């Protein structure tokens, strides 16, 4: 099957030729991992000749790389509409469905591929793996009623976990996190060691109890002359997290932090990141804050590596306990009644109030729609109004939506994360919407800088610190991800 299956219609020979030139240039940018530029050039090729399936297929792949799963799905479907024999279109669509947790639809496309290419072992493997996920989810759904009656936390017996004589790592003092424990933990992790399972479980049980007592929206007071730091996505990049503390100081009562979701997944040091953050939460509970991101969910953790990493370093039971803890993470923080911080963004309807956010029943997996979903998934757009999300989940919101929300709630601006930015941050919507992303050279491929925001209580003016990635041990990103994603990364 040709990559250039086409129905040229009324396209002139000149336009068709120019479109091919754009496609070739786009392919080069794609190979060099400049996906945004590749998308721009594939789009130009499509504008000149909208009848070539491979243009949409290639752009779909680039959209997958930039996590625009909704756009990737649309392009993949367009390739199939243009050429039902274009097998890569089914691959791309299956990948898009996978990323949107629509596993049954993904399975149907993988099945189409295996029928079209019966001797393709890669296609057979993907079909088999996807089928396993579908069956596993069906089984879990069938037993979920019974499972919901018990908490994993209630089944943990810390007394039965002995500390081996040869364990020389950090130790909790009387079961509590101390500053010395945290300093020892950072060094222990930096040297690629593992925290003892008894202490790991203790931290999870204690932090779950703390989060359970919190509302879905946390009000954070910041005194006039005090500094406050906001960090965006970390995504399992532990050595870059250490660098943030090197640049900005360790968390303390006089150096408070808010980490704004997506602590785990993709990066292969997610366990180290999350226990570091949870440890500081327990040490400074009123001066260290954590918001839930879209990757603090069971499906995302299964696909993008955290679930596999926890099982590799600890147990399947602990992976289930993490899901329980994540369900209790707060969804947003309001700083000095002036700035709202959430992982994703704003809403598909006007008039949402802080009280509505405060009252969200969050102890669950993120839903596919509604304000809890949108807090975790939405993105800003430069155009006015709203549009369907490029991710296929949440909504895209314009400057007018932001201004309206701020006016309704008496706020100055919003801070959100969720998107890679070349400089680690972006100021949009007339300065009223700020994105901060703290994982530099995301997935070891994107070449972006990381950033964090510091502000003072007096004026709440955001100041940006940017930084490059630091070296890390030779463990590649997505090491623990589901094998089905390997053709997407």
XYZ file of C-alpha atoms in Angstrom:
489
model
C 0.000 0.000 0.000
C 1.511 3.282 -1.042
C 2.096 6.079 1.483
C 0.887 8.395 -1.273
C -2.507 6.848 -1.914
C -4.483 9.773 -3.211
C -7.434 11.124 -5.041
C -6.072 14.348 -6.461
C -9.430 15.689 -7.658
C -9.039 19.202 -9.000
C -5.567 19.801 -7.526
C -3.151 21.245 -10.078
C 0.120 19.485 -10.854
C 1.965 22.534 -9.533
C 0.141 22.452 -6.186
C 0.602 18.693 -5.889
C 4.340 19.088 -6.479
C 4.645 21.928 -3.950
C 2.682 19.913 -1.400
C 5.180 17.052 -1.758
C 8.034 19.477 -1.075
C 6.310 20.645 2.130
C 5.754 17.029 3.163
C 9.437 16.146 2.665
C 10.520 19.179 4.693
C 8.015 18.251 7.397
C 9.428 14.721 7.500
C 12.891 16.144 8.185
C 11.600 18.286 11.044
C 9.772 15.247 12.411
C 12.987 13.168 12.326
C 14.713 15.958 14.240
C 11.879 15.899 16.807
C 10.674 19.400 15.953
C 7.062 18.275 15.911
C 5.456 21.721 15.998
C 7.288 22.771 12.824
C 6.475 19.422 11.222
C 2.772 19.968 11.963
C 2.946 23.435 10.425
C 4.459 22.070 7.195
C 2.173 19.030 6.957
C -0.700 21.501 7.283
C 0.649 23.513 4.340
C 0.894 20.331 2.284
C -2.712 19.498 3.153
C -3.891 22.986 2.209
C -2.285 22.599 -1.226
C -3.461 19.025 -1.742
C -6.130 17.834 0.705
C -6.541 14.420 -0.952
C -3.361 12.597 0.133
C -3.915 10.160 3.003
C -0.271 10.094 4.093
C -0.225 13.853 4.792
C -2.943 13.405 7.406
C -1.332 10.186 8.651
C 2.009 11.911 9.173
C 0.412 14.917 10.847
C -1.569 12.553 13.062
C 1.694 10.976 14.221
C 3.141 14.434 14.975
C 0.005 15.324 16.943
C 0.447 12.112 18.949
C 3.982 13.194 19.781
C 2.716 16.538 21.084
C -0.152 14.880 23.011
C -2.842 16.497 20.856
C -4.786 13.254 20.870
C -8.071 14.766 19.697
C -6.423 16.280 16.616
C -4.488 13.036 16.028
C -7.749 11.107 16.057
C -9.382 13.462 13.559
C -6.448 13.195 11.148
C -6.274 9.415 11.445
C -9.971 9.144 10.678
C -9.465 11.434 7.671
C -6.758 9.135 6.266
C -9.173 6.201 6.435
C -11.919 8.274 4.825
C -9.536 9.073 1.942
C -8.102 5.592 1.602
C -9.585 2.623 3.455
C -6.530 0.562 2.492
C -4.062 2.973 4.150
C -3.066 0.702 7.025
C -1.030 3.323 8.885
C -4.256 5.271 9.319
C -5.671 2.450 11.437
C -2.450 2.329 13.451
C -2.626 6.072 14.106
C -6.291 5.930 15.016
C -5.687 3.014 17.381
C -2.901 4.999 19.056
C -5.216 7.991 19.417
C -7.976 5.863 20.903
C -5.462 4.294 23.296
C -4.324 7.724 24.463
C -7.948 8.672 25.088
C -8.522 5.413 27.041
C -10.959 4.164 24.386
C -9.477 0.677 24.337
C -12.365 -1.155 22.656
C -12.235 1.207 19.675
C -8.441 0.836 19.559
C -8.836 -2.940 19.543
C -11.193 -2.762 16.565
C -8.575 -0.843 14.558
C -5.766 -3.194 15.580
C -7.988 -6.048 14.407
C -8.365 -4.330 11.022
C -4.579 -4.068 10.748
C -4.045 -7.760 11.547
C -6.584 -8.743 8.899
C -4.935 -6.494 6.313
C -1.472 -7.727 7.253
C -1.826 -11.288 8.560
C 1.954 -11.827 8.559
C 2.743 -8.622 10.471
C 4.015 -9.821 13.866
C 4.106 -6.287 15.254
C 0.405 -5.858 14.487
C -0.386 -9.214 16.114
C 1.473 -8.223 19.282
C -0.358 -4.906 19.509
C -3.711 -6.585 18.952
C -2.945 -9.162 21.651
C -1.748 -6.544 24.139
C -4.760 -4.298 23.555
C -7.084 -7.280 23.899
C -5.499 -8.056 27.276
C -6.199 -4.495 28.447
C -9.830 -4.666 27.298
C -10.352 -7.988 29.126
C -8.549 -6.719 32.231
C -10.719 -3.597 32.373
C -13.882 -5.656 31.896
C -12.816 -7.954 34.735
C -11.984 -5.023 37.003
C -15.337 -3.428 36.259
C -17.108 -6.685 37.128
C -15.463 -6.902 40.542
C -15.379 -3.147 41.248
C -18.553 -3.205 43.350
C -16.941 -5.640 45.744
C -13.570 -3.862 45.628
C -15.148 -0.498 46.415
C -16.281 -1.836 49.756
C -12.696 -2.130 50.973
C -9.767 0.243 50.984
C -6.316 -1.015 50.156
C -5.081 1.217 52.983
C -7.031 -0.903 55.472
C -5.251 -4.063 54.349
C -1.706 -2.774 54.992
C -0.017 -4.295 58.045
C 3.043 -2.173 58.797
C 3.919 -4.210 61.896
C 4.466 -7.276 59.732
C 7.113 -5.478 57.657
C 10.544 -6.043 59.171
C 13.499 -3.743 58.555
C 16.352 -5.967 57.406
C 19.696 -5.635 59.188
C 21.492 -4.757 55.970
C 19.224 -1.775 55.191
C 21.331 1.368 55.555
C 18.932 3.887 53.985
C 16.807 6.697 55.465
C 14.635 5.790 58.449
C 11.532 7.488 59.778
C 11.865 8.651 63.382
C 9.048 7.206 65.493
C 7.188 6.712 62.225
C 7.461 10.400 61.303
C 9.149 12.331 58.504
C 11.886 14.687 59.701
C 14.081 17.169 57.858
C 17.054 14.837 58.328
C 15.030 11.985 56.832
C 14.237 14.107 53.764
C 17.858 15.169 53.288
C 18.957 11.545 53.618
C 16.213 10.454 51.210
C 17.285 12.907 48.499
C 20.870 11.651 48.696
C 19.745 8.010 48.861
C 17.616 8.436 45.745
C 20.311 10.405 43.934
C 22.586 7.373 44.408
C 19.879 5.163 42.819
C 18.773 3.361 45.973
C 15.286 2.329 47.064
C 13.441 3.450 50.189
C 12.452 0.534 52.407
C 8.931 -0.651 51.663
C 7.806 -0.191 55.291
C 8.666 3.510 55.216
C 7.190 3.895 51.732
C 3.883 2.402 52.876
C 3.910 4.540 56.038
C 4.308 7.719 53.971
C 1.438 6.718 51.668
C -0.928 5.919 54.551
C -0.096 9.149 56.382
C -0.368 11.399 53.332
C -3.681 9.795 52.357
C -5.087 10.646 55.805
C -3.914 14.234 55.412
C -5.418 14.720 51.932
C -8.724 13.134 52.948
C -9.255 15.939 55.463
C -8.774 18.686 52.854
C -11.358 20.362 50.602
C -11.084 20.092 46.811
C -9.985 23.740 46.644
C -7.312 24.813 49.133
C -7.061 28.450 50.238
C -3.409 29.419 50.726
C -2.491 32.633 52.602
C 0.871 34.217 51.669
C 2.170 36.991 53.964
C 3.254 40.235 52.274
C 7.016 39.715 52.373
C 7.040 35.922 51.990
C 8.139 34.127 48.823
C 5.943 31.382 47.337
C 7.012 29.005 44.538
C 4.802 27.294 41.945
C 6.164 24.361 39.930
C 4.488 22.679 36.969
C 4.741 19.136 35.613
C 7.669 17.031 36.901
C 6.785 13.763 35.110
C 9.178 11.470 36.908
C 12.280 13.567 36.149
C 13.797 13.225 39.629
C 17.200 14.706 38.841
C 15.539 17.832 37.453
C 13.442 18.000 40.637
C 16.686 17.953 42.638
C 17.914 20.801 40.450
C 14.838 22.887 41.311
C 15.673 22.501 45.006
C 19.306 23.345 44.244
C 18.256 26.547 42.445
C 15.441 27.615 44.759
C 16.174 25.988 48.110
C 14.612 23.038 49.881
C 10.973 23.379 50.938
C 10.510 24.795 54.426
C 8.071 26.887 56.423
C 9.820 29.973 55.038
C 10.190 28.539 51.514
C 6.750 27.122 50.624
C 5.999 25.299 47.358
C 3.021 24.263 45.263
C 3.542 21.430 42.773
C 0.794 21.634 40.187
C 0.136 18.033 39.105
C 1.673 15.397 36.799
C 4.329 14.355 39.297
C 4.661 10.931 37.653
C 4.531 9.012 34.335
C 6.815 9.131 31.283
C 9.981 9.834 33.268
C 11.319 6.618 34.814
C 12.122 8.045 38.259
C 8.484 8.671 39.162
C 8.648 6.657 42.391
C 11.524 8.818 43.598
C 9.647 12.008 42.660
C 6.401 11.102 44.370
C 7.915 9.934 47.646
C 10.052 13.078 47.753
C 6.976 15.265 47.271
C 4.801 13.283 49.693
C 7.623 13.367 52.247
C 7.805 17.157 52.106
C 4.004 17.322 52.312
C 4.100 15.412 55.587
C 7.035 17.461 56.909
C 5.515 20.863 56.072
C 1.793 20.173 55.618
C 0.774 23.856 55.732
C 3.655 25.093 53.570
C 3.884 22.426 50.855
C 0.990 21.878 48.460
C 0.142 19.421 45.668
C -2.602 19.622 43.021
C -3.876 16.621 41.096
C -2.925 16.416 37.421
C -4.478 14.405 34.622
C -1.678 11.837 35.076
C -2.666 11.123 38.660
C -5.158 8.540 37.403
C -5.187 4.752 37.114
C -5.539 4.550 33.314
C -2.780 7.090 32.618
C -0.496 5.426 35.168
C -1.055 2.050 33.535
C -0.222 3.357 30.076
C 2.568 5.836 30.734
C 4.733 3.933 33.160
C 4.014 4.773 36.802
C 2.010 1.606 37.460
C 4.746 -0.550 35.940
C 7.461 1.316 37.844
C 5.735 0.855 41.217
C 5.249 -2.859 40.509
C 8.912 -3.190 39.479
C 10.245 -1.348 42.535
C 7.608 -2.446 45.071
C 4.304 -4.329 44.648
C 0.994 -4.366 42.766
C -0.683 -3.676 46.117
C 1.261 -0.430 46.439
C 0.230 0.583 42.909
C -3.414 0.201 43.992
C -2.751 2.225 47.133
C -1.315 5.059 45.028
C -4.601 5.171 43.102
C -6.465 5.600 46.391
C -4.141 8.414 47.465
C -4.368 10.225 44.120
C -8.166 10.210 44.341
C -7.870 12.476 47.392
C -5.423 15.017 45.949
C -6.855 18.560 45.944
C -7.910 19.876 42.517
C -6.945 23.558 42.833
C -5.371 26.163 45.124
C -6.375 29.801 45.605
C -3.454 31.999 46.641
C -4.302 35.059 48.764
C -7.816 35.031 47.265
C -6.211 36.505 44.122
C -4.693 33.724 42.008
C -6.235 30.359 41.134
C -3.842 27.506 40.345
C -5.022 24.275 38.704
C -3.327 21.711 36.471
C -5.385 22.040 33.278
C -7.636 25.034 32.940
C -11.100 26.557 32.739
C -14.544 25.370 31.861
C -17.028 24.624 29.101
C -19.592 26.940 30.677
C -19.565 30.437 32.169
C -20.331 31.225 35.771
C -18.291 28.520 37.527
C -17.476 29.744 41.042
C -14.732 28.905 43.516
C -17.393 27.444 45.789
C -18.381 24.969 43.078
C -14.761 23.837 42.831
C -14.492 23.657 46.622
C -17.497 21.336 46.788
C -16.447 18.848 44.055
C -16.697 15.234 45.213
C -13.194 14.334 44.030
C -12.667 10.879 45.548
C -12.832 9.040 42.219
C -11.141 8.565 38.909
C -11.353 11.687 36.725
C -14.618 11.748 34.746
C -14.771 12.356 30.970
C -16.609 15.673 31.319
C -17.638 18.321 33.833
C -15.641 20.781 35.908
C -13.411 18.170 37.607
C -12.385 16.842 34.190
C -11.802 20.347 32.833
C -9.681 21.414 35.818
C -7.323 18.557 34.921
C -7.445 18.575 31.095
C -8.359 21.958 29.553
C -5.969 24.254 27.636
C -5.998 27.956 26.704
C -6.282 29.082 23.080
C -5.506 32.508 21.566
C -8.915 32.776 19.846
C -11.986 34.090 21.643
C -14.608 31.668 22.882
C -14.266 27.935 23.276
C -13.326 25.057 20.996
C -13.169 21.263 21.236
C -9.966 20.185 22.944
C -6.944 19.264 20.836
C -6.494 16.462 23.374
C -9.969 15.029 22.905
C -10.714 15.640 26.613
C -11.618 18.913 28.329
C -12.041 22.154 26.372
C -9.969 24.952 24.849
C -10.806 28.383 26.274
C -10.056 31.868 24.954
C -9.100 35.185 26.577
C -12.736 36.208 27.005
C -13.459 33.027 28.959
C -10.500 33.723 31.245
C -11.458 37.367 31.817
C -15.058 36.387 32.569
C -14.012 33.725 35.080
C -11.670 36.140 36.856
C -14.370 38.798 37.051
C -16.978 36.396 38.453
C -14.572 35.228 41.168
C -12.688 38.455 41.936
C -9.304 37.039 40.899
C -6.211 38.616 39.289
C -5.032 35.738 37.069
C -4.792 31.946 36.785
C -1.761 29.669 36.725
C -1.887 26.267 35.063
C 0.571 23.661 33.743
C -0.199 20.644 31.530
C 1.613 21.812 28.349
C 5.268 21.708 27.315
C 6.584 25.209 26.609
C 9.943 25.924 24.965
C 10.906 28.405 27.695
C 9.252 26.423 30.479
C 6.463 28.983 30.760
C 4.095 31.115 28.701
C 2.047 34.211 29.527
C -1.178 34.509 27.514
C -4.673 36.038 27.612
C -3.364 39.570 28.278
C -1.244 38.327 31.162
C -4.210 36.678 32.859
C -3.341 33.042 32.045
C 0.130 31.695 32.875
C 1.413 28.226 31.972
C 4.367 26.775 33.907
C 6.044 23.467 32.984
C 8.928 22.216 35.114
C 10.225 19.145 33.241
C 13.112 20.327 30.989
C 13.983 18.327 27.864
C 10.695 16.490 28.399
C 11.054 12.742 27.760
C 14.717 13.377 26.842
C 13.538 14.563 23.420
C 11.746 17.913 23.466
C 14.699 20.227 24.128
C 12.547 22.624 26.180
C 13.667 24.492 29.273
C 11.908 24.013 32.590
C 10.604 26.847 34.740
C 9.107 27.713 38.095
C 7.283 30.820 39.318
C 8.104 32.782 42.458
C 5.927 35.539 43.853
C 5.571 37.634 47.003
C 2.357 37.918 48.985
C 2.368 41.695 48.762
C 1.927 42.145 45.004
C 1.493 38.514 43.743
C 3.592 39.438 40.699
C 4.919 36.303 38.945
C 8.686 36.009 38.449
C 10.064 33.252 36.243
C 13.197 31.167 36.689
C 14.151 28.924 33.772
C 16.717 26.136 33.651
C 18.049 23.411 31.380
C 17.881 19.664 31.996
C 20.579 18.026 34.099
C 22.141 14.594 33.454
C 20.429 11.525 34.847
C 21.310 7.820 35.084
C 20.973 5.830 31.896
C 17.341 4.813 32.297
C 15.265 5.960 29.369
C 11.860 7.641 29.715
C 8.834 5.346 29.373
C 10.953 2.410 30.541
C 7.965 1.013 32.433
C 5.183 2.077 30.037
C 2.838 -0.377 28.370
C 4.440 -1.929 25.296
C 1.527 -0.699 23.220
C 2.834 2.853 23.452
C 6.246 2.023 22.025
C 5.178 2.832 18.500
C 3.927 6.241 19.682
C 7.060 7.494 21.427
